[in-house]
């Protein structure tokens, strides 16, 4: 909401410092987002009266005028404007004046100083100016016409309040009452401890009553009282449509509104000033002279003022005449009943529309007007009639000769006065500040709230009709605190008595996963959760699940939620390869989303992508290139951190289950007890082709939920063994496809309690080996807790283990 | 001995040692064959054999030392390295700046006694809006343009759903922070992202035990822990549907120390977070009696704090994953 200082001063007279005002409003919850200084685009221009106009002796289109410039004296001025006439009040630039440069009307840059000149033989000691020459508006059809009562000799800048300051106040959605100069003035007065002056026009003029017969009776009916509890209207006759006076247009412009004509401008002016939106119908275009406030029902469409045909739903509130809708209530008027230059009689509407109804319709149509913006936030429930009187008053000023009929007021549902009882204990309990009842009452009264003491600590507040946001004690506590900018609330140490629950283990695990992966050289990325359907089809496929679709996505490429983090990693790889990257080692920890059995689910995952050389290389050396096994090593490290490395196994996965992986590398990471932890592999060559990569791209994704459920950072700690271990190697000839890890796990099952560990150390095929066979070599480590093992003991043990392995694996010893 | 004398390297010496003194070595075999020697001769021969063994061992030790000294000399005589050459590169990954900032924020709150609880991103209208006192068809909802998922579900627009989720299943006293991703329908730009992260926090106890004064205390402590112990903090009245009274907390601009600059829009203050006393309607929605319980809540945007802390001004940097940016952290 734009708040010009000059306008504010009509309600809060006296000195107002812009800096103080900005500070106080902002601290009280009405944040001043910007302060704009307005300056006139000219200097030395005064209000002047044209006394006499004569034809220029040597030029047909020019006039020679005698002008009274007040203190500037009586001057001879040559003028070319067609509208100049004796008796008119206008703007006179005296010698030395600077005017807005022609090109930048409205700009603050001033042109060269005006000099006295002889124009076609006649001396001109000044210049009567057009609005464009003054940088006010774009009108250059003639010279400025000011009202007759404009004080001759006064500086035009002062008269029009062009030296002004406009505050841009961010009004929160609960404060509909502050969407007006009056509402903000009420706040300012309360904040500064000033008195609020009653609303007034500059120039009060009595409104002429229209003769009974000059306005046909208007019938107003409300058939949707739930959506419109009050509808008031004022018919006016003998309206002459014209431009509004400059001062009025200037104020509209300062508040960011475009002047239209005197009738529309008055409705806008009052909306800005007191917050009540008004609408002017051309009375003679209201068929049957009837107004019905009703639901749209069967009516399907209305063409609004902006020449757009708007579809209507049956519950939209409309204003209809005898034949159909003429306005969408509170949102925008219809084209057929619009006020135009031929209008002579109008009906001014001043109503209270149900805020949610206006919000619904305005949102659906994507049409937010200054009026709907205010109706949505709630206008003064009792402000309708006063607004009509003010409008009549102002119209009689700007549309001379107009006459007003009688106000028609239909209020099927009067609003009961709301009273709120509250205690100072409530205020103290919420604020933590002891504010005495008397002080609380004083602050509330400053805001226009009537307050009665009903007991030692209890108060009763009568909520004014413009503060629909005040409903209970907590709201009043806020008002009390707000007025001093929360300054009386002390700062007390906060030590919650709540006991911390057990969920911090989770955070530790997550942190450990990230730290472990980054220690391996992977950098963490963050991708948006939105992705394209084809990405989900490629990376997301998990049996029995489907994608989560966004109903109102930003674009088709972002229309689903990711089912896998791998799409984000691949996108990041692509992004970085295009930006100088030779290698890319990334991970992400984040949520994925999927649909399962018609339920939307989310799960936390960690995924990694590793491409290109890994660090650990000296000058001129090549690092090891990432592949399945480098990434597997990182995963194993991660599982080790979580105490899961012995509980997990890596199992070959049929390629069709993970179509984004190279079928020869697709791997499931499983818990030995059953349950999938995640997937690992190298990217399918076809996908790699689209990335234009030269080496394998290893990717994996693990379910963090499972890692957290089964993992733990609390590992048992043991002292180092006191006696040495004895190692014995064992080489076995096996079928080529036999998984090496199984050799290890089978041998580990041998009935030998002193067998401490079995480590794979070589796998070899080809050479002298028979086709389809491979040699797998392991080291068996034997150790006793209480003594050094003798060779004989170990030989015996190893012989048992060897025969167990040969038998269970069907292998041939080498 | 002759073999020893010819040994030029430690390895050769070792070979000789094994050959003579090792298991199955010449001298070892000799000693083993002692059994065949008559008993009365054994001590003399044994003594002799041991003497020989000691001699050989001594000789080996001397030779070894000489060789080591020679090697030392050679090593010292070697040409000096170009020490300006780069060291060997080690792998190093980087934790995303947003994660680092989030962890820092959670550490502060955890140290103040707040429990960290995760909450869902996919929400229903009740937990994201209704229970938080956002009436339907109210412009307050415009502040948060929502992504819908159908079936009455949506992506949460703030982490405030955490308040409802936790209070629904737990009873006061509570002191909780809920970190997580939030979603609003904004294109990714310098200032906005359709996905961003927040931390919601709240504390509830018997009425009057937790007041606005404690909120001020908690937030001041937090802001000083994050921005430095001398940070100036101020509170302004504000509006959020789910708090009453509502406030916003500002910190003295860390870029201009309050004299006014572009970052603080020449106000000298930077807006950091929103907070307030939990609205009675929110307490009612989770079945708490507002006359019996009261509490405060606050919410902060992690990206905003990160931008301020890092002194960068482009939201996109956090989500486009340019390694040239990420590897600086
Ligand atoms: Zn600054």
GROMACS .gro file of N, CA and C in nm, chain A residues 494-496 498-501 504 507, chain B residues 106-117 174-178 200-204 210 214 218 296-298:
model
  111
  494UNK      N    1   1.607  -1.916   2.779
  494UNK     CA    2   1.510  -2.022   2.754
  494UNK      C    3   1.579  -2.156   2.773
  495UNK      N    4   1.535  -2.229   2.871
  495UNK     CA    5   1.590  -2.364   2.895
  495UNK      C    6   1.474  -2.462   2.899
  496UNK      N    7   1.441  -2.520   2.785
  496UNK     CA    8   1.323  -2.608   2.781
  496UNK      C    9   1.339  -2.724   2.878
  498UNK      N   10   1.180  -2.999   2.840
  498UNK     CA   11   1.154  -3.123   2.768
  498UNK      C   12   1.280  -3.209   2.761
  499UNK      N   13   1.262  -3.338   2.771
  499UNK     CA   14   1.376  -3.427   2.757
  499UNK      C   15   1.402  -3.454   2.609
  500UNK      N   16   1.529  -3.456   2.575
  500UNK     CA   17   1.562  -3.483   2.435
  500UNK      C   18   1.536  -3.629   2.403
  501UNK      N   19   1.468  -3.654   2.293
  501UNK     CA   20   1.433  -3.792   2.257
  501UNK      C   21   1.547  -3.864   2.189
  504UNK      N   22   1.837  -3.842   1.780
  504UNK     CA   23   1.962  -3.782   1.737
  504UNK      C   24   2.059  -3.885   1.678
  507UNK      N   25   2.051  -3.852   1.316
  507UNK     CA   26   2.130  -3.742   1.260
  507UNK      C   27   2.278  -3.779   1.256
  920UNK      N   28   2.140  -2.686   1.349
  920UNK     CA   29   2.082  -2.790   1.435
  920UNK      C   30   2.169  -2.813   1.559
  921UNK      N   31   2.301  -2.803   1.540
  921UNK     CA   32   2.391  -2.817   1.655
  921UNK      C   33   2.359  -2.713   1.761
  922UNK      N   34   2.336  -2.590   1.714
  922UNK     CA   35   2.307  -2.483   1.810
  922UNK      C   36   2.178  -2.514   1.886
  923UNK      N   37   2.075  -2.550   1.811
  923UNK     CA   38   1.947  -2.577   1.879
  923UNK      C   39   1.955  -2.701   1.967
  924UNK      N   40   2.027  -2.802   1.920
  924UNK     CA   41   2.040  -2.923   2.000
  924UNK      C   42   2.110  -2.890   2.131
  925UNK      N   43   2.212  -2.805   2.123
  925UNK     CA   44   2.284  -2.768   2.245
  925UNK      C   45   2.194  -2.691   2.340
  926UNK      N   46   2.090  -2.625   2.286
  926UNK     CA   47   1.997  -2.550   2.371
  926UNK      C   48   1.885  -2.639   2.422
  927UNK      N   49   1.892  -2.767   2.393
  927UNK     CA   50   1.793  -2.859   2.448
  927UNK      C   51   1.679  -2.894   2.355
  928UNK      N   52   1.695  -2.864   2.227
  928UNK     CA   53   1.589  -2.896   2.132
  928UNK      C   54   1.619  -3.029   2.063
  929UNK      N   55   1.514  -3.106   2.048
  929UNK     CA   56   1.522  -3.238   1.987
  929UNK      C   57   1.501  -3.225   1.836
  930UNK      N   58   1.578  -3.297   1.758
  930UNK     CA   59   1.565  -3.289   1.612
  930UNK      C   60   1.472  -3.400   1.563
  931UNK      N   61   1.362  -3.362   1.499
  931UNK     CA   62   1.265  -3.463   1.454
  931UNK      C   63   1.235  -3.443   1.306
  988UNK      N   64   0.753  -2.988   2.535
  988UNK     CA   65   0.820  -3.022   2.410
  988UNK      C   66   0.918  -2.911   2.373
  989UNK      N   67   1.030  -2.950   2.318
  989UNK     CA   68   1.122  -2.852   2.258
  989UNK      C   69   1.182  -2.923   2.138
  990UNK      N   70   1.141  -2.881   2.021
  990UNK     CA   71   1.167  -2.959   1.901
  990UNK      C   72   1.213  -2.869   1.787
  991UNK      N   73   1.304  -2.917   1.704
  991UNK     CA   74   1.332  -2.852   1.576
  991UNK      C   75   1.311  -2.955   1.464
  992UNK      N   76   1.249  -2.910   1.356
  992UNK     CA   77   1.221  -2.996   1.241
  992UNK      C   78   1.286  -2.936   1.116
 1014UNK      N   79   1.208  -2.551   1.134
 1014UNK     CA   80   1.101  -2.505   1.221
 1014UNK      C   81   1.137  -2.546   1.362
 1015UNK      N   82   1.106  -2.461   1.457
 1015UNK     CA   83   1.130  -2.500   1.595
 1015UNK      C   84   1.014  -2.457   1.682
 1016UNK      N   85   0.992  -2.528   1.788
 1016UNK     CA   86   0.887  -2.484   1.881
 1016UNK      C   87   0.910  -2.545   2.019
 1017UNK      N   88   0.853  -2.477   2.117
 1017UNK     CA   89   0.861  -2.525   2.255
 1017UNK      C   90   0.724  -2.501   2.317
 1018UNK      N   91   0.671  -2.601   2.384
 1018UNK     CA   92   0.540  -2.590   2.449
 1018UNK      C   93   0.552  -2.641   2.591
 1024UNK      N   94   0.638  -2.066   2.908
 1024UNK     CA   95   0.714  -2.026   2.790
 1024UNK      C   96   0.645  -1.904   2.732
 1028UNK      N   97   1.076  -1.552   2.661
 1028UNK     CA   98   1.166  -1.668   2.641
 1028UNK      C   99   1.197  -1.687   2.493
 1032UNK      N  100   1.560  -1.712   2.353
 1032UNK     CA  101   1.607  -1.827   2.274
 1032UNK      C  102   1.663  -1.780   2.140
 1110UNK      N  103   0.609  -2.122   2.206
 1110UNK     CA  104   0.650  -2.039   2.094
 1110UNK      C  105   0.691  -2.126   1.976
 1111UNK      N  106   0.696  -2.065   1.860
 1111UNK     CA  107   0.742  -2.135   1.739
 1111UNK      C  108   0.824  -2.037   1.657
 1112UNK      N  109   0.915  -2.091   1.581
 1112UNK     CA  110   0.993  -2.005   1.491
 1112UNK      C  111   1.027  -2.083   1.366
   0.00000   0.00000   0.00000
